[in-house]
mmCIF file of C-alpha atoms and ligand atoms in Angstrom:
data_model
loop_
_atom_site.group_PDB
_atom_site.id
_atom_site.type_symbol
_atom_site.label_atom_id
_atom_site.label_comp_id
_atom_site.label_asym_id
_atom_site.label_seq_id
_atom_site.Cartn_x
_atom_site.Cartn_y
_atom_site.Cartn_z
ATOM 1 C CA MET A 1 18.905 0.665 11.132
ATOM 2 C CA ALA A 2 19.660 -0.300 7.706
ATOM 3 C CA ARG A 3 19.345 -0.155 3.914
ATOM 4 C CA LEU A 4 17.783 -3.407 2.322
ATOM 5 C CA GLU A 5 18.459 -4.417 -1.230
ATOM 6 C CA ILE A 6 16.759 -7.177 -3.202
ATOM 7 C CA ARG A 7 19.024 -8.078 -6.182
ATOM 8 C CA GLN A 8 17.373 -9.843 -9.148
ATOM 9 C CA VAL A 9 15.405 -12.423 -6.572
ATOM 10 C CA SER A 10 13.252 -15.262 -8.109
ATOM 11 C CA LYS A 11 11.660 -17.967 -6.115
ATOM 12 C CA ILE A 12 10.393 -20.872 -8.059
ATOM 13 C CA PHE A 13 8.221 -23.617 -6.088
ATOM 14 C CA THR A 14 8.445 -26.821 -8.198
ATOM 15 C CA ASP A 15 5.992 -25.770 -10.977
ATOM 16 C CA HIS A 16 5.142 -22.303 -10.049
ATOM 17 C CA THR A 17 7.023 -18.947 -10.116
ATOM 18 C CA ALA A 18 6.036 -17.103 -7.054
ATOM 19 C CA VAL A 19 8.687 -14.161 -7.571
ATOM 20 C CA SER A 20 10.209 -13.517 -10.837
ATOM 21 C CA ASP A 21 13.270 -11.266 -11.238
ATOM 22 C CA VAL A 22 12.630 -8.494 -8.465
ATOM 23 C CA SER A 23 15.111 -5.730 -7.960
ATOM 24 C CA LEU A 24 14.478 -3.033 -5.263
ATOM 25 C CA THR A 25 16.094 -1.157 -2.736
ATOM 26 C CA VAL A 26 14.602 -0.007 0.648
ATOM 27 C CA ASN A 27 16.333 3.198 1.853
ATOM 28 C CA ASP A 28 17.521 3.582 5.660
ATOM 29 C CA GLY A 29 14.478 4.511 7.560
ATOM 30 C CA GLU A 30 12.104 4.308 4.591
ATOM 31 C CA PHE A 31 8.463 2.809 4.843
ATOM 32 C CA LEU A 32 8.099 0.810 1.746
ATOM 33 C CA VAL A 33 4.692 -0.921 0.908
ATOM 34 C CA LEU A 34 4.474 -4.197 -0.933
ATOM 35 C CA LEU A 35 0.879 -3.883 -2.411
ATOM 36 C CA GLY A 36 -0.891 -6.498 -5.053
ATOM 37 C CA PRO A 37 -3.720 -8.612 -5.512
ATOM 38 C CA SER A 38 -3.904 -12.215 -3.468
ATOM 39 C CA GLY A 39 -1.168 -14.507 -5.194
ATOM 40 C CA CYS A 40 1.156 -11.596 -6.606
ATOM 41 C CA GLY A 41 4.322 -13.139 -4.428
ATOM 42 C CA LYS A 42 4.518 -10.519 -1.893
ATOM 43 C CA SER A 43 4.432 -12.576 1.063
ATOM 44 C CA THR A 44 6.908 -14.855 -0.537
ATOM 45 C CA LEU A 45 9.182 -11.856 -0.999
ATOM 46 C CA LEU A 46 8.783 -10.890 2.664
ATOM 47 C CA ARG A 47 9.525 -14.203 3.722
ATOM 48 C CA MET A 48 12.772 -14.400 1.739
ATOM 49 C CA ILE A 49 13.954 -11.193 3.290
ATOM 50 C CA ALA A 50 12.954 -12.571 6.889
ATOM 51 C CA GLY A 51 14.817 -15.860 5.857
ATOM 52 C CA LEU A 52 11.935 -18.088 6.093
ATOM 53 C CA GLU A 53 12.236 -19.059 2.232
ATOM 54 C CA LEU A 54 15.414 -19.481 0.195
ATOM 55 C CA PRO A 55 15.268 -17.696 -3.166
ATOM 56 C CA THR A 56 16.251 -19.619 -6.097
ATOM 57 C CA TYR A 57 17.972 -16.901 -7.603
ATOM 58 C CA GLY A 58 19.427 -13.420 -6.676
ATOM 59 C CA ASP A 59 20.638 -12.238 -3.422
ATOM 60 C CA ILE A 60 18.952 -10.113 -0.353
ATOM 61 C CA VAL A 61 21.524 -7.440 1.255
ATOM 62 C CA ILE A 62 20.610 -6.006 4.717
ATOM 63 C CA GLY A 63 23.231 -3.016 5.478
ATOM 64 C CA ASP A 64 26.783 -4.425 4.255
ATOM 65 C CA ARG A 65 25.822 -7.876 4.491
ATOM 66 C CA VAL A 66 24.749 -10.196 1.861
ATOM 67 C CA ALA A 67 22.059 -12.325 3.934
ATOM 68 C CA THR A 68 20.646 -14.455 1.116
ATOM 69 C CA ARG A 69 21.893 -17.598 3.325
ATOM 70 C CA LEU A 70 21.701 -16.394 6.767
ATOM 71 C CA GLN A 71 19.505 -17.955 9.261
ATOM 72 C CA PRO A 72 16.611 -15.657 10.398
ATOM 73 C CA LYS A 73 17.980 -15.167 13.586
ATOM 74 C CA ASP A 74 21.039 -13.722 12.355
ATOM 75 C CA ARG A 75 19.593 -11.104 10.330
ATOM 76 C CA ASN A 76 18.501 -8.733 12.879
ATOM 77 C CA ILE A 77 15.197 -8.298 11.626
ATOM 78 C CA ALA A 78 11.736 -8.175 13.328
ATOM 79 C CA MET A 79 8.418 -9.511 11.662
ATOM 80 C CA VAL A 80 4.991 -8.813 12.571
ATOM 81 C CA PHE A 81 2.412 -11.224 11.208
ATOM 82 C CA GLN A 82 -1.528 -10.719 11.098
ATOM 83 C CA ASN A 83 -1.980 -13.080 13.817
ATOM 84 C CA TYR A 84 0.162 -11.574 16.355
ATOM 85 C CA ALA A 85 0.883 -14.756 18.425
ATOM 86 C CA LEU A 86 1.307 -13.008 22.010
ATOM 87 C CA TYR A 87 1.155 -15.553 24.829
ATOM 88 C CA PRO A 88 -2.199 -15.609 26.702
ATOM 89 C CA HIS A 89 -0.633 -16.487 29.800
ATOM 90 C CA LEU A 90 1.762 -13.533 30.151
ATOM 91 C CA THR A 91 1.144 -9.967 31.027
ATOM 92 C CA VAL A 92 1.695 -7.483 28.256
ATOM 93 C CA TYR A 93 5.230 -6.608 30.278
ATOM 94 C CA GLU A 94 6.203 -9.975 30.045
ATOM 95 C CA ASN A 95 5.124 -10.377 26.261
ATOM 96 C CA ILE A 96 7.128 -7.532 25.374
ATOM 97 C CA ALA A 97 10.247 -8.506 27.551
ATOM 98 C CA PHE A 98 10.181 -12.292 25.945
ATOM 99 C CA PRO A 99 12.698 -12.003 23.323
ATOM 100 C CA LEU A 100 15.210 -10.053 25.962
ATOM 101 C CA ARG A 101 14.571 -12.904 28.472
ATOM 102 C CA VAL A 102 15.264 -15.725 26.164
ATOM 103 C CA ARG A 103 18.741 -14.021 25.387
ATOM 104 C CA GLY A 104 19.528 -14.007 28.713
ATOM 105 C CA THR A 105 19.505 -10.233 29.219
ATOM 106 C CA ASN A 106 19.673 -8.797 32.867
ATOM 107 C CA SER A 107 16.805 -7.441 34.455
ATOM 108 C CA LYS A 108 17.505 -3.963 34.680
ATOM 109 C CA VAL A 109 18.075 -3.749 30.944
ATOM 110 C CA VAL A 110 15.221 -5.305 30.194
ATOM 111 C CA ASP A 111 13.039 -3.173 32.309
ATOM 112 C CA GLU A 112 14.408 -0.102 30.682
ATOM 113 C CA LYS A 113 13.689 -1.263 27.134
ATOM 114 C CA VAL A 114 10.435 -2.643 27.784
ATOM 115 C CA GLN A 115 9.580 0.547 29.199
ATOM 116 C CA TRP A 116 11.166 2.395 26.181
ATOM 117 C CA ALA A 117 9.271 0.269 23.726
ATOM 118 C CA ALA A 118 5.698 0.542 25.585
ATOM 119 C CA SER A 119 6.032 4.514 25.678
ATOM 120 C CA LEU A 120 6.740 4.384 22.014
ATOM 121 C CA VAL A 121 3.662 2.598 21.286
ATOM 122 C CA GLY A 122 1.698 4.332 23.976
ATOM 123 C CA LEU A 123 1.263 0.941 26.298
ATOM 124 C CA ASN A 124 2.717 2.344 29.555
ATOM 125 C CA LYS A 125 -0.510 2.223 31.449
ATOM 126 C CA LEU A 126 -1.687 -1.389 30.160
ATOM 127 C CA LEU A 127 1.638 -3.294 31.095
ATOM 128 C CA LYS A 128 0.050 -5.343 33.787
ATOM 129 C CA ARG A 129 -2.730 -6.602 31.359
ATOM 130 C CA LYS A 130 -3.153 -10.209 29.775
ATOM 131 C CA PRO A 131 -3.882 -10.116 25.975
ATOM 132 C CA ARG A 132 -7.358 -11.144 26.234
ATOM 133 C CA GLN A 133 -7.929 -7.990 28.386
ATOM 134 C CA MET A 134 -6.977 -5.680 25.671
ATOM 135 C CA SER A 135 -8.519 -4.578 22.085
ATOM 136 C CA GLY A 136 -7.050 -5.852 19.129
ATOM 137 C CA GLY A 137 -5.124 -2.847 18.149
ATOM 138 C CA GLU A 138 -3.532 -2.789 21.658
ATOM 139 C CA ARG A 139 -2.434 -6.333 20.970
ATOM 140 C CA GLN A 140 -1.086 -5.222 17.729
ATOM 141 C CA ARG A 141 0.750 -2.464 19.612
ATOM 142 C CA THR A 142 2.209 -5.295 22.129
ATOM 143 C CA ALA A 143 3.569 -7.257 19.122
ATOM 144 C CA LEU A 144 4.960 -4.234 17.678
ATOM 145 C CA ALA A 145 6.668 -3.364 21.070
ATOM 146 C CA ARG A 146 7.986 -7.125 21.399
ATOM 147 C CA SER A 147 9.588 -6.575 17.999
ATOM 148 C CA LEU A 148 10.935 -3.249 18.971
ATOM 149 C CA VAL A 149 13.029 -4.459 22.027
ATOM 150 C CA ARG A 150 15.573 -6.291 19.768
ATOM 151 C CA ASP A 151 16.608 -3.086 18.048
ATOM 152 C CA PRO A 152 16.043 -4.734 14.771
ATOM 153 C CA ASP A 153 17.751 -3.301 11.602
ATOM 154 C CA VAL A 154 14.550 -3.958 9.415
ATOM 155 C CA PHE A 155 10.795 -4.405 10.195
ATOM 156 C CA LEU A 156 8.802 -6.572 8.347
ATOM 157 C CA LEU A 157 4.916 -6.423 8.520
ATOM 158 C CA ASP A 158 2.788 -8.784 6.816
ATOM 159 C CA GLU A 159 -0.837 -7.567 6.788
ATOM 160 C CA PRO A 160 -0.776 -6.753 10.511
ATOM 161 C CA LEU A 161 -4.104 -4.633 10.739
ATOM 162 C CA SER A 162 -6.133 -7.172 8.663
ATOM 163 C CA ASN A 163 -8.001 -8.663 11.409
ATOM 164 C CA LEU A 164 -9.026 -5.156 13.061
ATOM 165 C CA ASP A 165 -12.588 -3.678 12.035
ATOM 166 C CA ALA A 166 -12.529 -0.730 9.880
ATOM 167 C CA LYS A 167 -12.725 1.939 12.337
ATOM 168 C CA LEU A 168 -9.787 0.421 14.381
ATOM 169 C CA ARG A 169 -7.792 -0.317 11.179
ATOM 170 C CA HIS A 170 -7.801 3.161 10.618
ATOM 171 C CA SER A 171 -6.586 4.457 13.838
ATOM 172 C CA ALA A 172 -4.254 1.745 13.994
ATOM 173 C CA ARG A 173 -2.905 2.861 10.444
ATOM 174 C CA GLU A 174 -2.360 6.188 12.071
ATOM 175 C CA GLU A 175 -0.582 5.008 15.040
ATOM 176 C CA LEU A 176 1.653 2.919 12.956
ATOM 177 C CA ARG A 177 2.528 5.912 10.862
ATOM 178 C CA GLN A 178 3.407 8.021 13.805
ATOM 179 C CA PHE A 179 5.414 5.165 15.422
ATOM 180 C CA GLN A 180 7.481 4.609 12.507
ATOM 181 C CA ASP A 181 7.954 8.383 12.032
ATOM 182 C CA ARG A 182 9.155 8.336 15.660
ATOM 183 C CA VAL A 183 11.842 5.307 15.361
ATOM 184 C CA GLY A 184 12.588 5.658 11.701
ATOM 185 C CA VAL A 185 13.174 1.766 11.448
ATOM 186 C CA THR A 186 13.623 0.557 7.737
ATOM 187 C CA SER A 187 10.306 -1.163 7.108
ATOM 188 C CA VAL A 188 8.677 -3.285 4.478
ATOM 189 C CA TYR A 189 4.748 -3.539 4.825
ATOM 190 C CA VAL A 190 2.424 -6.214 2.912
ATOM 191 C CA THR A 191 -0.962 -5.245 1.914
ATOM 192 C CA HIS A 192 -3.506 -6.041 -0.887
ATOM 193 C CA ASP A 193 -5.428 -2.905 0.372
ATOM 194 C CA GLN A 194 -4.567 0.054 -1.913
ATOM 195 C CA VAL A 195 -5.854 2.625 0.685
ATOM 196 C CA GLU A 196 -3.437 1.492 3.284
ATOM 197 C CA ALA A 197 -0.580 1.471 1.091
ATOM 198 C CA MET A 198 -1.244 5.278 -0.079
ATOM 199 C CA GLY A 199 -1.963 6.053 3.497
ATOM 200 C CA LEU A 200 1.103 4.310 4.910
ATOM 201 C CA GLY A 201 3.951 4.157 2.345
ATOM 202 C CA ASP A 202 6.885 6.625 1.643
ATOM 203 C CA ARG A 203 7.013 4.534 -1.595
ATOM 204 C CA ILE A 204 4.826 1.663 -2.839
ATOM 205 C CA VAL A 205 5.953 -1.430 -5.088
ATOM 206 C CA VAL A 206 2.944 -2.765 -7.071
ATOM 207 C CA MET A 207 3.206 -6.124 -7.942
ATOM 208 C CA GLN A 208 1.354 -8.817 -9.981
ATOM 209 C CA SER A 209 2.160 -12.128 -10.997
ATOM 210 C CA GLY A 210 5.427 -12.173 -9.221
ATOM 211 C CA THR A 211 6.632 -9.286 -10.902
ATOM 212 C CA VAL A 212 7.131 -5.683 -10.123
ATOM 213 C CA ARG A 213 4.803 -3.346 -12.207
ATOM 214 C CA GLN A 214 5.598 0.095 -10.717
ATOM 215 C CA ILE A 215 7.946 1.342 -7.861
ATOM 216 C CA GLY A 216 6.920 4.964 -6.740
ATOM 217 C CA SER A 217 5.668 7.550 -4.163
ATOM 218 C CA PRO A 218 1.832 7.518 -3.661
ATOM 219 C CA GLU A 219 1.235 10.498 -5.759
ATOM 220 C CA GLU A 220 3.322 9.176 -8.784
ATOM 221 C CA ILE A 221 1.678 5.789 -8.868
ATOM 222 C CA TYR A 222 -1.837 7.335 -8.527
ATOM 223 C CA LEU A 223 -1.323 10.255 -10.856
ATOM 224 C CA HIS A 224 1.069 8.568 -13.560
ATOM 225 C CA PRO A 225 0.504 4.898 -13.437
ATOM 226 C CA ALA A 226 2.998 2.677 -15.452
ATOM 227 C CA ASP A 227 0.306 0.730 -17.345
ATOM 228 C CA THR A 228 -3.166 -0.372 -17.183
ATOM 229 C CA PHE A 229 -2.810 -2.749 -14.442
ATOM 230 C CA VAL A 230 -1.811 0.060 -11.902
ATOM 231 C CA ALA A 231 -4.118 2.674 -13.561
ATOM 232 C CA THR A 232 -7.068 0.368 -12.499
ATOM 233 C CA PHE A 233 -5.667 -1.499 -9.265
ATOM 234 C CA MET A 234 -4.999 2.057 -7.702
ATOM 235 C CA GLY A 235 -8.103 4.083 -6.875
ATOM 236 C CA SER A 236 -11.788 3.251 -6.036
ATOM 237 C CA PRO A 237 -13.411 3.483 -8.214
ATOM 238 C CA PRO A 238 -10.583 2.768 -10.727
ATOM 239 C CA MET A 239 -9.273 4.845 -13.577
ATOM 240 C CA ASN A 240 -11.574 4.730 -16.521
ATOM 241 C CA LEU A 241 -10.028 3.035 -19.513
ATOM 242 C CA VAL A 242 -11.612 3.649 -23.094
ATOM 243 C CA PRO A 243 -10.036 2.054 -26.307
ATOM 244 C CA GLN A 244 -9.320 4.341 -28.853
ATOM 245 C CA GLY A 245 -7.459 2.331 -31.814
ATOM 246 C CA ASP A 246 -4.054 1.456 -30.951
ATOM 247 C CA ILE A 247 -4.009 3.446 -27.688
ATOM 248 C CA ILE A 248 -6.109 3.288 -24.700
ATOM 249 C CA LEU A 249 -7.282 6.544 -23.034
ATOM 250 C CA GLY A 250 -7.223 6.639 -19.112
ATOM 251 C CA PHE A 251 -8.973 9.239 -16.929
ATOM 252 C CA ARG A 252 -9.856 9.153 -13.180
ATOM 253 C CA PRO A 253 -13.613 9.509 -12.059
ATOM 254 C CA GLU A 254 -12.845 12.689 -10.208
ATOM 255 C CA ASN A 255 -11.355 14.457 -13.330
ATOM 256 C CA PHE A 256 -14.196 13.496 -15.797
ATOM 257 C CA LEU A 257 -16.813 16.377 -15.416
ATOM 258 C CA PRO A 258 -19.558 18.027 -17.259
ATOM 259 C CA GLU A 259 -17.926 20.395 -19.953
ATOM 260 C CA SER A 260 -19.667 23.231 -17.810
ATOM 261 C CA ASN A 261 -17.437 22.911 -15.074
ATOM 262 C CA PHE A 262 -14.271 23.898 -17.216
ATOM 263 C CA ALA A 263 -13.275 27.646 -17.690
ATOM 264 C CA SER A 264 -13.719 28.704 -21.261
ATOM 265 C CA GLY A 265 -10.382 28.506 -23.021
ATOM 266 C CA SER A 266 -8.973 25.798 -20.751
ATOM 267 C CA GLU A 267 -7.523 22.843 -22.758
ATOM 268 C CA ILE A 268 -9.834 19.890 -22.349
ATOM 269 C CA THR A 269 -10.850 16.681 -24.035
ATOM 270 C CA ARG A 270 -14.280 16.430 -24.506
ATOM 271 C CA ILE A 271 -15.779 13.193 -23.893
ATOM 272 C CA ALA A 272 -19.695 12.270 -24.446
ATOM 273 C CA PHE A 273 -21.313 10.470 -21.454
ATOM 274 C CA ARG A 274 -24.523 8.696 -21.096
ATOM 275 C CA MET A 275 -25.188 8.079 -17.365
ATOM 276 C CA HIS A 276 -27.406 5.053 -16.327
ATOM 277 C CA ARG A 277 -27.377 5.496 -12.494
ATOM 278 C CA VAL A 278 -26.247 7.690 -9.711
ATOM 279 C CA GLU A 279 -24.971 6.539 -6.311
ATOM 280 C CA TYR A 280 -24.721 9.031 -3.437
ATOM 281 C CA LEU A 281 -21.707 8.625 -1.173
ATOM 282 C CA GLY A 282 -22.138 11.698 1.143
ATOM 283 C CA GLY A 283 -19.230 13.725 -0.038
ATOM 284 C CA ASP A 284 -19.524 12.684 -3.531
ATOM 285 C CA ARG A 285 -21.741 11.321 -5.922
ATOM 286 C CA LEU A 286 -20.792 8.489 -8.432
ATOM 287 C CA LEU A 287 -22.399 8.679 -11.786
ATOM 288 C CA TYR A 288 -22.201 5.018 -13.776
ATOM 289 C CA GLY A 289 -22.555 5.323 -17.704
ATOM 290 C CA HIS A 290 -20.666 4.721 -20.498
ATOM 291 C CA VAL A 291 -18.992 6.989 -23.327
ATOM 292 C CA SER A 292 -20.645 7.572 -26.462
ATOM 293 C CA GLY A 293 -20.284 9.747 -29.448
ATOM 294 C CA ASN A 294 -17.324 8.938 -31.557
ATOM 295 C CA LEU A 295 -15.507 6.927 -29.051
ATOM 296 C CA PRO A 296 -16.437 3.029 -28.679
ATOM 297 C CA GLU A 297 -19.282 2.377 -26.013
ATOM 298 C CA THR A 298 -17.579 1.700 -22.810
ATOM 299 C CA PRO A 299 -18.359 1.679 -19.282
ATOM 300 C CA VAL A 300 -17.066 4.690 -17.186
ATOM 301 C CA ILE A 301 -17.769 6.220 -13.753
ATOM 302 C CA ALA A 302 -17.623 9.855 -12.988
ATOM 303 C CA ARG A 303 -17.242 11.113 -9.497
ATOM 304 C CA ILE A 304 -18.659 14.561 -8.727
ATOM 305 C CA PRO A 305 -18.608 16.333 -5.190
ATOM 306 C CA SER A 306 -21.828 16.646 -3.845
ATOM 307 C CA SER A 307 -21.079 20.270 -2.888
ATOM 308 C CA VAL A 308 -21.230 20.832 -7.046
ATOM 309 C CA ALA A 309 -24.702 21.816 -8.227
ATOM 310 C CA TYR A 310 -25.261 19.112 -10.793
ATOM 311 C CA ALA A 311 -28.847 17.587 -11.675
ATOM 312 C CA PRO A 312 -27.606 14.384 -13.568
ATOM 313 C CA VAL A 313 -30.168 13.112 -16.533
ATOM 314 C CA VAL A 314 -30.210 9.534 -16.745
ATOM 315 C CA GLY A 315 -30.409 8.026 -20.038
ATOM 316 C CA SER A 316 -29.417 11.196 -22.556
ATOM 317 C CA GLU A 317 -26.228 11.938 -23.751
ATOM 318 C CA VAL A 318 -24.405 14.712 -21.835
ATOM 319 C CA PRO A 319 -21.161 16.824 -22.873
ATOM 320 C CA PHE A 320 -18.467 15.785 -20.279
ATOM 321 C CA ALA A 321 -14.742 16.601 -20.327
ATOM 322 C CA VAL A 322 -11.201 15.856 -19.118
ATOM 323 C CA ALA A 323 -8.641 18.536 -18.693
ATOM 324 C CA THR A 324 -6.119 17.303 -21.184
ATOM 325 C CA SER A 325 -3.290 17.313 -18.535
ATOM 326 C CA ASP A 326 -5.293 14.723 -16.596
ATOM 327 C CA LEU A 327 -5.637 12.686 -19.581
ATOM 328 C CA ARG A 328 -3.381 9.449 -19.786
ATOM 329 C CA ARG A 329 -2.578 7.224 -22.741
ATOM 330 C CA PHE A 330 -1.427 3.426 -22.671
ATOM 331 C CA ASP A 331 -0.436 1.477 -25.511
ATOM 332 C CA THR A 332 -3.049 -1.021 -26.388
ATOM 333 C CA ALA A 333 -0.777 -4.119 -27.201
ATOM 334 C CA SER A 334 1.590 -3.811 -24.342
ATOM 335 C CA GLY A 335 -0.533 -1.690 -21.626
ATOM 336 C CA LYS A 336 2.298 0.420 -20.829
ATOM 337 C CA ALA A 337 1.608 4.265 -20.148
ATOM 338 C CA LEU A 338 2.721 6.183 -23.437
ATOM 339 C CA PRO A 339 4.711 9.527 -22.764
ATOM 340 C CA ILE A 340 2.636 12.574 -21.797
ATOM 341 C CA THR A 341 3.050 15.218 -24.828
ATOM 342 C CA GLY A 342 2.863 19.049 -24.378
ATOM 343 C CA SER A 343 2.811 21.131 -21.332
ATOM 344 C CA PHE A 344 -0.451 21.647 -19.883
ATOM 345 C CA SER A 345 0.012 22.540 -16.450
ATOM 346 C CA GLU A 346 -0.077 26.304 -16.424
ATOM 347 C CA ARG A 347 -3.511 26.428 -18.722
ATOM 348 C CA ARG A 348 -5.251 23.603 -16.350
ATOM 349 C CA VAL A 349 -8.230 25.518 -15.113
ATOM 350 C CA ALA A 350 -10.761 22.999 -13.980
ATOM 351 C CA HIS A 351 -13.045 24.438 -11.586
ATOM 352 C CA VAL A 352 -14.050 21.530 -9.202
HETATM 353 P P1 ATP B 401 -1.945 -13.237 -0.458
HETATM 354 O O1 ATP B 401 -2.265 -11.807 -0.332
HETATM 355 O O2 ATP B 401 -3.213 -14.083 -0.729
HETATM 356 O O3 ATP B 401 -1.343 -13.493 0.946
HETATM 357 P P2 ATP B 401 0.523 -13.080 -1.645
HETATM 358 O O4 ATP B 401 0.618 -11.994 -2.897
HETATM 359 O O5 ATP B 401 1.109 -12.879 -0.371
HETATM 360 O O6 ATP B 401 -1.014 -13.248 -1.425
HETATM 361 P P3 ATP B 401 2.046 -15.590 -1.946
HETATM 362 O O7 ATP B 401 1.623 -16.079 -0.813
HETATM 363 O O8 ATP B 401 3.691 -14.851 -1.951
HETATM 364 O O9 ATP B 401 0.925 -14.397 -2.520
HETATM 365 O O10 ATP B 401 2.021 -16.608 -2.934
HETATM 366 C C1 ATP B 401 2.532 -16.139 -4.302
HETATM 367 C C2 ATP B 401 2.070 -17.732 -5.117
HETATM 368 O O11 ATP B 401 2.839 -18.477 -4.931
HETATM 369 C C3 ATP B 401 0.555 -18.144 -4.882
HETATM 370 O O12 ATP B 401 0.335 -18.177 -6.153
HETATM 371 C C4 ATP B 401 0.652 -19.431 -4.073
HETATM 372 O O13 ATP B 401 -0.019 -20.135 -4.393
HETATM 373 C C5 ATP B 401 2.253 -19.735 -4.356
HETATM 374 N N1 ATP B 401 3.141 -20.438 -3.194
HETATM 375 C C6 ATP B 401 3.429 -19.721 -2.304
HETATM 376 N N2 ATP B 401 3.922 -20.510 -1.283
HETATM 377 C C7 ATP B 401 4.215 -21.735 -1.967
HETATM 378 C C8 ATP B 401 4.891 -22.857 -1.562
HETATM 379 N N3 ATP B 401 5.322 -23.460 -0.232
HETATM 380 N N4 ATP B 401 4.591 -23.913 -2.441
HETATM 381 C C9 ATP B 401 3.932 -23.812 -3.691
HETATM 382 N N5 ATP B 401 3.518 -22.517 -4.145
HETATM 383 C C10 ATP B 401 3.580 -21.511 -3.344
#
C-alpha cells in the first residue's frame, strides 16, 4: 500500500492539452474516484499514473519514490480496464496465477496467493471454470483477483463496470466497495457515472477539460459544489440554476417544495413556480416547469416524494420555496460558488 501524489501534472498531445496542471494526493488506503464527462482527461491521468503515458510536465510520486519516468512494471501498480482481457483457454485459477507464473514464483506460493485472492473476491468455488462459463461480474472479479496476487501498492481501475448491465453493475459496485474495505489498497477509479462515483468514492475529483473543478467527499461535492459545472454535473436531475443579476441562485430539485411544506417561522426563500408536466418515478414525482414572478423565467425541476400528498396544478403559478440554508449562490461571470452567508442550520424546519 502507498500514498500517491500527482504534482502539477500536464499532458499535451501535439496541439491538444488533455490534462492541465493537476495536483492531488490519494491517501494510503483511500478509494479516490476521477469523475468527469467524456474527453475531460481522466483516462489520460490514469495512464500517466500507470506509466503508459509520460507527463509533459509535473511528477508522479508513489510511496516515497518519484515514479514519473519508471516503466509500468517497476511501479508495482495493478490496472483493471473495462475490457478484462482474461485468457479464454485458461481456467479462473490459471488466469489469477498468471502474473506469478510469469515471474517464476514457486507453485506452493502461487497456490497460497491464488486461494487468498480468490477468497477475497468470493471465487473459490469457480476456480476450475473457464471465463466463457462465467457472468460478467464473475469475470470482473477474476480480473481483480489477478491484479491482487501481485500485492500492488496502488490499484487503478478504468470504468471496470461499464460493460455490465444495470443490475449487475449495482451488485458489482457493492462487491467492489466491500472488497476495497477488506484489502484497503490505495485505489484510483475512473468513471463518467456520477452515481457510481458517489457510491464508491471516499473522495471524488470532478474534472472538466483537463482541469480539476473540485475535490471532496461525495457529500461535500453534492451539497457544496464549487461551481456551476459541478452543480449541474452532480445530481440527477441536476441542481436548478436561476440567474438573478450578477449572481446565479442554485437549489436541488428535492429542496424545491410547495411553500405549505415548510413550518411557519422557518427561514425560507419564496420562488413562484409554474408547472408544465409531472413525471412519476415511483418513490418520487418530478415536476417540470419554470420559475415565474420576479425572477427571470427559467426552466426548473422539483422532486417531491410520492408519499407527500400534493396535487400538482398544471399551468398556474404556485408558491414554492427553498429553505434558505439549501440555497446556493454562484458568481455569474466566473460560475464559482459564493460563500454561504449567515447561519441558518438551527432554524431549518422543512417538513419533507
Ligand atoms: P472518456 O470517458 O471518453 O474515456 P476521458 O475523460 O478518459 O474520456 P481522455 O481519454 O483522457 O478522456 O482524453 C482526453 C482528451 O485527450 C480527449 O480530447 C482526447 O481526444 C485526447 N487524447 C487522448 N489521447 C490522445 C492521443 N494519444 N493523442 C491525441 N489526443 C489524445
